[in-house]
PDB file of C-alpha atoms in Angstrom:
ATOM      1  CA  ASP A   1     -10.091  30.928 -69.301  1.00 68.00           C
ATOM      2  CA  GLN A   2     -12.797  31.073 -71.489  1.00 79.00           C
ATOM      3  CA  GLN A   3     -13.803  27.226 -71.924  1.00 92.00           C
ATOM      4  CA  VAL A   4     -16.791  28.020 -73.692  1.00 96.00           C
ATOM      5  CA  LYS A   5     -16.914  30.826 -76.516  1.00 96.00           C
ATOM      6  CA  GLN A   6     -19.535  32.350 -78.271  1.00 96.00           C
ATOM      7  CA  ASN A   7     -17.499  34.550 -80.395  1.00 92.00           C
ATOM      8  CA  SER A   8     -20.854  36.020 -82.163  1.00 95.00           C
ATOM      9  CA  PRO A   9     -22.061  39.013 -80.067  1.00 95.00           C
ATOM     10  CA  SER A  10     -24.926  39.518 -82.503  1.00 97.00           C
ATOM     11  CA  LEU A  11     -26.715  37.774 -85.543  1.00 97.00           C
ATOM     12  CA  SER A  12     -29.618  39.120 -87.446  1.00 98.00           C
ATOM     13  CA  VAL A  13     -31.595  36.664 -90.454  1.00 98.00           C
ATOM     14  CA  GLN A  14     -34.976  37.424 -91.755  1.00 98.00           C
ATOM     15  CA  GLU A  15     -37.992  35.455 -90.430  1.00 98.00           C
ATOM     16  CA  GLY A  16     -38.690  31.884 -92.312  1.00 97.00           C
ATOM     17  CA  ARG A  17     -35.074  31.790 -92.874  1.00 98.00           C
ATOM     18  CA  ILE A  18     -32.239  28.905 -90.993  1.00 98.00           C
ATOM     19  CA  SER A  19     -30.281  31.241 -88.126  1.00 98.00           C
ATOM     20  CA  ILE A  20     -27.159  29.275 -87.389  1.00 98.00           C
ATOM     21  CA  LEU A  21     -25.623  29.814 -83.912  1.00 98.00           C
ATOM     22  CA  ASN A  22     -21.830  28.637 -83.028  1.00 98.00           C
ATOM     23  CA  CYS A  23     -20.491  27.994 -80.222  1.00 98.00           C
ATOM     24  CA  ASP A  24     -16.144  26.197 -79.767  1.00 97.00           C
ATOM     25  CA  TYR A  25     -15.745  24.577 -76.231  1.00 97.00           C
ATOM     26  CA  THR A  26     -11.601  23.928 -75.578  1.00 95.00           C
ATOM     27  CA  ASN A  27     -12.224  21.550 -72.008  1.00 91.00           C
ATOM     28  CA  SER A  28     -12.398  17.595 -73.858  1.00 90.00           C
ATOM     29  CA  MET A  29     -13.984  17.104 -70.051  1.00 89.00           C
ATOM     30  CA  PHE A  30     -17.479  17.627 -71.238  1.00 91.00           C
ATOM     31  CA  ASP A  31     -19.422  15.918 -72.355  1.00 88.00           C
ATOM     32  CA  TYR A  32     -22.285  16.962 -72.012  1.00 90.00           C
ATOM     33  CA  PHE A  33     -24.057  20.273 -73.759  1.00 93.00           C
ATOM     34  CA  LEU A  34     -27.340  22.232 -73.961  1.00 93.00           C
ATOM     35  CA  TRP A  35     -28.308  25.491 -75.628  1.00 96.00           C
ATOM     36  CA  TYR A  36     -30.394  28.079 -73.000  1.00 96.00           C
ATOM     37  CA  LYS A  37     -32.117  30.497 -74.935  1.00 97.00           C
ATOM     38  CA  LYS A  38     -33.016  34.206 -72.676  1.00 95.00           C
ATOM     39  CA  TYR A  39     -35.459  37.317 -73.236  1.00 95.00           C
ATOM     40  CA  PRO A  40     -34.387  40.448 -71.351  1.00 91.00           C
ATOM     41  CA  ALA A  41     -35.661  40.516 -67.402  1.00 88.00           C
ATOM     42  CA  GLU A  42     -36.403  36.585 -67.167  1.00 93.00           C
ATOM     43  CA  GLY A  43     -34.451  33.880 -66.650  1.00 94.00           C
ATOM     44  CA  PRO A  44     -32.477  31.507 -69.238  1.00 95.00           C
ATOM     45  CA  THR A  45     -34.906  28.764 -70.059  1.00 95.00           C
ATOM     46  CA  PHE A  46     -33.694  25.209 -71.403  1.00 93.00           C
ATOM     47  CA  LEU A  47     -33.988  24.634 -74.603  1.00 96.00           C
ATOM     48  CA  ILE A  48     -32.359  21.744 -76.310  1.00 95.00           C
ATOM     49  CA  SER A  49     -29.063  19.298 -75.190  1.00 92.00           C
ATOM     50  CA  ILE A  50     -26.653  17.194 -76.332  1.00 93.00           C
ATOM     51  CA  SER A  51     -24.838  14.214 -75.131  1.00 90.00           C
ATOM     52  CA  SER A  52     -21.030  13.821 -76.504  1.00 91.00           C
ATOM     53  CA  ILE A  53     -22.232  10.083 -77.342  1.00 92.00           C
ATOM     54  CA  LYS A  54     -24.186  11.848 -80.061  1.00 94.00           C
ATOM     55  CA  ASP A  55     -23.464  14.257 -82.897  1.00 96.00           C
ATOM     56  CA  LYS A  56     -27.012  14.833 -83.749  1.00 97.00           C
ATOM     57  CA  ASN A  57     -30.633  16.242 -81.426  1.00 97.00           C
ATOM     58  CA  GLU A  58     -33.697  17.041 -83.177  1.00 98.00           C
ATOM     59  CA  ASP A  59     -36.290  18.728 -81.449  1.00 96.00           C
ATOM     60  CA  GLY A  60     -39.576  20.287 -84.165  1.00 97.00           C
ATOM     61  CA  ARG A  61     -37.927  23.489 -85.428  1.00 98.00           C
ATOM     62  CA  PHE A  62     -34.280  22.796 -83.253  1.00 98.00           C
ATOM     63  CA  THR A  63     -31.093  21.170 -84.093  1.00 98.00           C
ATOM     64  CA  VAL A  64     -27.763  21.064 -82.523  1.00 98.00           C
ATOM     65  CA  PHE A  65     -25.178  19.286 -84.029  1.00 98.00           C
ATOM     66  CA  LEU A  66     -21.613  18.393 -82.058  1.00 97.00           C
ATOM     67  CA  ASN A  67     -17.961  18.414 -83.840  1.00 97.00           C
ATOM     68  CA  LYS A  68     -15.977  16.400 -80.810  1.00 95.00           C
ATOM     69  CA  SER A  69     -12.932  16.957 -83.356  1.00 95.00           C
ATOM     70  CA  ALA A  70     -13.075  20.587 -83.781  1.00 97.00           C
ATOM     71  CA  LYS A  71     -14.759  21.389 -79.736  1.00 96.00           C
ATOM     72  CA  HIS A  72     -17.169  23.096 -82.136  1.00 97.00           C
ATOM     73  CA  LEU A  73     -21.432  22.784 -81.721  1.00 97.00           C
ATOM     74  CA  SER A  74     -23.706  24.750 -83.864  1.00 98.00           C
ATOM     75  CA  LEU A  75     -28.324  25.500 -83.500  1.00 98.00           C
ATOM     76  CA  HIS A  76     -29.421  25.210 -86.318  1.00 98.00           C
ATOM     77  CA  ILE A  77     -33.219  27.104 -86.102  1.00 98.00           C
ATOM     78  CA  VAL A  78     -35.410  26.709 -88.991  1.00 97.00           C
ATOM     79  CA  PRO A  79     -37.885  28.349 -90.064  1.00 98.00           C
ATOM     80  CA  SER A  80     -36.652  31.338 -87.779  1.00 98.00           C
ATOM     81  CA  GLN A  81     -39.560  33.141 -86.634  1.00 97.00           C
ATOM     82  CA  PRO A  82     -39.734  36.899 -84.702  1.00 96.00           C
ATOM     83  CA  GLY A  83     -40.915  34.973 -81.305  1.00 96.00           C
ATOM     84  CA  ASP A  84     -37.155  33.248 -81.492  1.00 97.00           C
ATOM     85  CA  SER A  85     -35.217  37.014 -80.995  1.00 98.00           C
ATOM     86  CA  ALA A  86     -33.188  36.414 -78.093  1.00 97.00           C
ATOM     87  CA  VAL A  87     -30.157  36.195 -76.377  1.00 96.00           C
ATOM     88  CA  TYR A  88     -28.856  32.153 -76.721  1.00 98.00           C
ATOM     89  CA  PHE A  89     -26.766  30.725 -74.965  1.00 97.00           C
ATOM     90  CA  CYS A  90     -24.593  27.333 -75.275  1.00 96.00           C
ATOM     91  CA  ALA A  91     -23.531  25.497 -71.846  1.00 94.00           C
ATOM     92  CA  ALA A  92     -21.236  22.183 -71.285  1.00 93.00           C
ATOM     93  CA  SER A  93     -20.764  20.495 -68.091  1.00 88.00           C
ATOM     94  CA  GLY A  94     -18.585  17.043 -67.448  1.00 81.00           C
ATOM     95  CA  LEU A  95     -19.198  14.792 -65.035  1.00 64.00           C
ATOM     96  CA  GLN A  96     -21.240  16.273 -62.315  1.00 54.00           C
ATOM     97  CA  GLY A  97     -23.786  16.342 -64.558  1.00 55.00           C
ATOM     98  CA  ALA A  98     -26.442  18.429 -65.981  1.00 56.00           C
ATOM     99  CA  GLN A  99     -26.102  21.079 -63.515  1.00 70.00           C
ATOM    100  CA  LYS A 100     -22.623  22.812 -63.041  1.00 82.00           C
ATOM    101  CA  LEU A 101     -22.492  24.373 -65.928  1.00 90.00           C
ATOM    102  CA  VAL A 102     -20.031  26.073 -68.412  1.00 92.00           C
ATOM    103  CA  PHE A 103     -21.289  29.043 -69.647  1.00 95.00           C
ATOM    104  CA  GLY A 104     -20.952  30.748 -72.743  1.00 96.00           C
ATOM    105  CA  GLN A 105     -21.202  35.097 -73.349  1.00 95.00           C
ATOM    106  CA  GLY A 106     -23.995  34.562 -76.138  1.00 95.00           C
ATOM    107  CA  THR A 107     -25.186  35.716 -79.107  1.00 97.00           C
ATOM    108  CA  ARG A 108     -27.986  38.347 -79.929  1.00 97.00           C
ATOM    109  CA  LEU A 109     -29.993  36.596 -82.491  1.00 98.00           C
ATOM    110  CA  THR A 110     -32.490  39.115 -84.428  1.00 98.00           C
ATOM    111  CA  ILE A 111     -35.090  37.923 -86.324  1.00 98.00           C
ATOM    112  CA  ASN A 112     -36.372  40.526 -88.889  1.00 95.00           C
ATOM    113  CA  PRO A 113     -39.870  39.871 -90.224  1.00 91.00           C
TER     114      PRO A 113
ATOM    115  CA  ASN B   1     -46.269  29.878 -60.503  1.00 47.00           C
ATOM    116  CA  ALA B   2     -44.767  26.140 -59.201  1.00 65.00           C
ATOM    117  CA  GLY B   3     -41.521  28.010 -60.857  1.00 91.00           C
ATOM    118  CA  VAL B   4     -38.030  29.509 -59.223  1.00 95.00           C
ATOM    119  CA  MET B   5     -38.746  31.738 -57.713  1.00 96.00           C
ATOM    120  CA  GLN B   6     -36.782  35.092 -57.182  1.00 97.00           C
ATOM    121  CA  ASN B   7     -36.721  38.105 -54.407  1.00 97.00           C
ATOM    122  CA  PRO B   8     -36.554  40.457 -55.212  1.00 97.00           C
ATOM    123  CA  ARG B   9     -36.203  40.810 -58.675  1.00 97.00           C
ATOM    124  CA  HIS B  10     -34.707  43.803 -58.565  1.00 97.00           C
ATOM    125  CA  LEU B  11     -31.653  45.316 -55.393  1.00 98.00           C
ATOM    126  CA  VAL B  12     -29.927  48.836 -54.437  1.00 98.00           C
ATOM    127  CA  ARG B  13     -27.560  48.373 -52.071  1.00 98.00           C
ATOM    128  CA  ARG B  14     -24.752  51.195 -50.856  1.00 98.00           C
ATOM    129  CA  ARG B  15     -21.452  50.228 -51.094  1.00 97.00           C
ATOM    130  CA  GLY B  16     -20.914  48.736 -46.826  1.00 97.00           C
ATOM    131  CA  GLN B  17     -23.909  47.644 -46.666  1.00 98.00           C
ATOM    132  CA  GLU B  18     -24.937  43.425 -46.952  1.00 98.00           C
ATOM    133  CA  ALA B  19     -27.863  41.905 -50.056  1.00 98.00           C
ATOM    134  CA  ARG B  20     -29.820  39.059 -49.519  1.00 98.00           C
ATOM    135  CA  LEU B  21     -31.055  37.066 -52.300  1.00 98.00           C
ATOM    136  CA  ARG B  22     -33.516  34.174 -51.500  1.00 98.00           C
ATOM    137  CA  CYS B  23     -34.792  31.879 -53.391  1.00 97.00           C
ATOM    138  CA  SER B  24     -37.241  28.994 -53.671  1.00 96.00           C
ATOM    139  CA  PRO B  25     -37.364  26.331 -55.507  1.00 94.00           C
ATOM    140  CA  MET B  26     -39.494  24.196 -58.177  1.00 91.00           C
ATOM    141  CA  LYS B  27     -42.268  22.758 -55.851  1.00 87.00           C
ATOM    142  CA  GLY B  28     -40.342  18.871 -54.792  1.00 83.00           C
ATOM    143  CA  HIS B  29     -36.682  20.414 -56.577  1.00 85.00           C
ATOM    144  CA  SER B  30     -33.813  19.810 -52.797  1.00 86.00           C
ATOM    145  CA  HIS B  31     -30.981  21.220 -55.240  1.00 89.00           C
ATOM    146  CA  VAL B  32     -31.061  25.183 -56.065  1.00 93.00           C
ATOM    147  CA  TYR B  33     -27.703  26.575 -57.406  1.00 94.00           C
ATOM    148  CA  TRP B  34     -26.750  29.984 -57.774  1.00 97.00           C
ATOM    149  CA  TYR B  35     -25.367  31.509 -60.828  1.00 97.00           C
ATOM    150  CA  ARG B  36     -24.018  35.237 -61.937  1.00 97.00           C
ATOM    151  CA  GLN B  37     -24.038  37.416 -64.568  1.00 95.00           C
ATOM    152  CA  LEU B  38     -21.693  40.378 -65.174  1.00 91.00           C
ATOM    153  CA  PRO B  39     -22.513  42.683 -67.399  1.00 85.00           C
ATOM    154  CA  GLU B  40     -21.774  41.126 -70.781  1.00 81.00           C
ATOM    155  CA  GLU B  41     -20.761  38.135 -69.880  1.00 86.00           C
ATOM    156  CA  GLY B  42     -22.648  34.569 -69.834  1.00 89.00           C
ATOM    157  CA  LEU B  43     -23.277  33.124 -65.816  1.00 94.00           C
ATOM    158  CA  LYS B  44     -20.349  32.152 -63.901  1.00 95.00           C
ATOM    159  CA  PHE B  45     -21.471  29.296 -61.917  1.00 94.00           C
ATOM    160  CA  MET B  46     -21.212  30.304 -57.864  1.00 96.00           C
ATOM    161  CA  VAL B  47     -22.555  27.824 -55.666  1.00 95.00           C
ATOM    162  CA  TYR B  48     -24.702  24.634 -54.870  1.00 92.00           C
ATOM    163  CA  LEU B  49     -26.406  23.360 -52.549  1.00 93.00           C
ATOM    164  CA  GLN B  50     -28.612  20.676 -50.174  1.00 91.00           C
ATOM    165  CA  LYS B  51     -30.959  21.224 -47.873  1.00 88.00           C
ATOM    166  CA  GLU B  52     -29.324  21.810 -44.960  1.00 90.00           C
ATOM    167  CA  ASN B  53     -25.457  21.049 -46.609  1.00 92.00           C
ATOM    168  CA  ILE B  54     -23.170  23.029 -48.939  1.00 93.00           C
ATOM    169  CA  ILE B  55     -21.754  20.532 -51.326  1.00 89.00           C
ATOM    170  CA  ASP B  56     -19.486  22.664 -53.718  1.00 90.00           C
ATOM    171  CA  GLU B  57     -19.259  26.540 -53.440  1.00 93.00           C
ATOM    172  CA  SER B  58     -15.479  26.213 -56.134  1.00 91.00           C
ATOM    173  CA  GLY B  59     -17.506  29.098 -57.619  1.00 93.00           C
ATOM    174  CA  MET B  60     -17.836  31.127 -54.773  1.00 95.00           C
ATOM    175  CA  PRO B  61     -15.422  34.412 -53.809  1.00 94.00           C
ATOM    176  CA  LYS B  62     -13.677  33.109 -50.921  1.00 90.00           C
ATOM    177  CA  GLU B  63     -15.078  36.482 -49.141  1.00 95.00           C
ATOM    178  CA  ARG B  64     -17.948  38.353 -48.115  1.00 97.00           C
ATOM    179  CA  PHE B  65     -20.820  36.231 -49.986  1.00 98.00           C
ATOM    180  CA  SER B  66     -21.913  33.115 -48.851  1.00 97.00           C
ATOM    181  CA  ALA B  67     -25.385  30.881 -49.255  1.00 97.00           C
ATOM    182  CA  GLU B  68     -27.019  28.450 -47.441  1.00 96.00           C
ATOM    183  CA  PHE B  69     -30.846  26.260 -48.019  1.00 95.00           C
ATOM    184  CA  PRO B  70     -32.498  25.938 -44.930  1.00 93.00           C
ATOM    185  CA  LYS B  71     -34.715  22.567 -43.852  1.00 90.00           C
ATOM    186  CA  GLU B  72     -37.349  25.074 -44.114  1.00 90.00           C
ATOM    187  CA  GLY B  73     -37.890  28.393 -45.919  1.00 92.00           C
ATOM    188  CA  PRO B  74     -35.703  29.372 -49.020  1.00 95.00           C
ATOM    189  CA  SER B  75     -32.075  29.787 -50.387  1.00 97.00           C
ATOM    190  CA  ILE B  76     -30.081  32.775 -48.926  1.00 98.00           C
ATOM    191  CA  LEU B  77     -27.960  34.268 -50.758  1.00 98.00           C
ATOM    192  CA  ARG B  78     -25.410  36.570 -48.874  1.00 98.00           C
ATOM    193  CA  ILE B  79     -23.518  39.258 -50.081  1.00 98.00           C
ATOM    194  CA  GLN B  80     -21.541  41.747 -47.798  1.00 98.00           C
ATOM    195  CA  GLN B  81     -20.091  45.387 -47.789  1.00 98.00           C
ATOM    196  CA  VAL B  82     -20.953  45.421 -51.388  1.00 98.00           C
ATOM    197  CA  VAL B  83     -19.157  46.890 -53.169  1.00 97.00           C
ATOM    198  CA  ARG B  84     -20.029  48.336 -56.998  1.00 95.00           C
ATOM    199  CA  GLY B  85     -17.812  45.517 -58.829  1.00 94.00           C
ATOM    200  CA  ASP B  86     -20.516  42.858 -57.132  1.00 96.00           C
ATOM    201  CA  SER B  87     -23.526  44.744 -59.535  1.00 96.00           C
ATOM    202  CA  ALA B  88     -25.074  41.674 -61.230  1.00 97.00           C
ATOM    203  CA  ALA B  89     -27.937  39.514 -62.350  1.00 97.00           C
ATOM    204  CA  TYR B  90     -27.973  37.033 -59.571  1.00 98.00           C
ATOM    205  CA  PHE B  91     -29.750  33.442 -60.604  1.00 97.00           C
ATOM    206  CA  CYS B  92     -30.993  30.554 -58.881  1.00 97.00           C
ATOM    207  CA  ALA B  93     -31.600  27.739 -60.082  1.00 94.00           C
ATOM    208  CA  SER B  94     -33.536  24.784 -58.898  1.00 90.00           C
ATOM    209  CA  SER B  95     -32.946  20.383 -60.189  1.00 84.00           C
ATOM    210  CA  PRO B  96     -34.276  17.201 -58.588  1.00 78.00           C
ATOM    211  CA  PHE B  97     -31.398  15.714 -58.939  1.00 73.00           C
ATOM    212  CA  PRO B  98     -28.160  16.414 -59.032  1.00 67.00           C
ATOM    213  CA  GLY B  99     -25.626  14.921 -62.238  1.00 57.00           C
ATOM    214  CA  VAL B 100     -28.639  13.438 -64.243  1.00 55.00           C
ATOM    215  CA  SER B 101     -27.404  14.393 -67.582  1.00 52.00           C
ATOM    216  CA  ASN B 102     -31.989  14.880 -68.858  1.00 62.00           C
ATOM    217  CA  SER B 103     -32.896  16.990 -66.154  1.00 71.00           C
ATOM    218  CA  PRO B 104     -31.716  20.605 -66.835  1.00 80.00           C
ATOM    219  CA  LEU B 105     -31.042  23.703 -64.288  1.00 85.00           C
ATOM    220  CA  HIS B 106     -35.208  25.223 -64.622  1.00 87.00           C
ATOM    221  CA  PHE B 107     -33.900  28.891 -63.668  1.00 94.00           C
ATOM    222  CA  GLY B 108     -35.739  31.746 -61.913  1.00 96.00           C
ATOM    223  CA  ASN B 109     -36.115  35.830 -63.395  1.00 96.00           C
ATOM    224  CA  GLY B 110     -33.151  36.435 -61.548  1.00 97.00           C
ATOM    225  CA  THR B 111     -32.878  39.617 -58.656  1.00 98.00           C
ATOM    226  CA  ARG B 112     -30.817  42.746 -60.595  1.00 97.00           C
ATOM    227  CA  LEU B 113     -28.201  43.743 -57.732  1.00 97.00           C
ATOM    228  CA  THR B 114     -27.236  47.466 -57.916  1.00 97.00           C
ATOM    229  CA  VAL B 115     -24.510  48.777 -56.294  1.00 97.00           C
ATOM    230  CA  THR B 116     -23.953  52.909 -55.205  1.00 96.00           C
TER     231      THR B 116
END
């Protein structure tokens, strides 16, 4: 029962272009969504979040879009930089708040110079 | 380093042995969460603890796994009689306040358990 799905295991983007990572969820009770970035042998690092009352949140080069009717969210990184190469996890939470998270399987982003 | 500290970073155990994983939360954080990441999968919630209390253990396997967060000292995740399927990365996270949407979890670098 995969409630949060990231259907692309990997993505390769040229430096300077836009990276778009996608995430779908099935549980309509989720009301808070987060993106985490993870480098090898390190823990996940919080990147950006969005509440279900919004459809967009922007922080520098990172923008998260939420489409509640489609139960879909996406992370846009522009412009992409080599240091963005990492595994990106989408996560969702419900009434318990931002701590009891349900994670997707992750998408490995590679930025090519 | 004021971050979430986990040790050991790597732990090798033979089948049937016990594994003890330690987590010290960020300074000022009194809420600890344990997550497990199996190979090629996302992280899965295991347990949520406050000092001396288990708040939510809905993600913990029913047998062999236990967790504690004593009044003094780190949080401990204990796995008894380990099996090969326990091989995974175990991440601890902490938060100053529970249930607050603008307080995302801060994760440690994990303990990689290998069962031989």
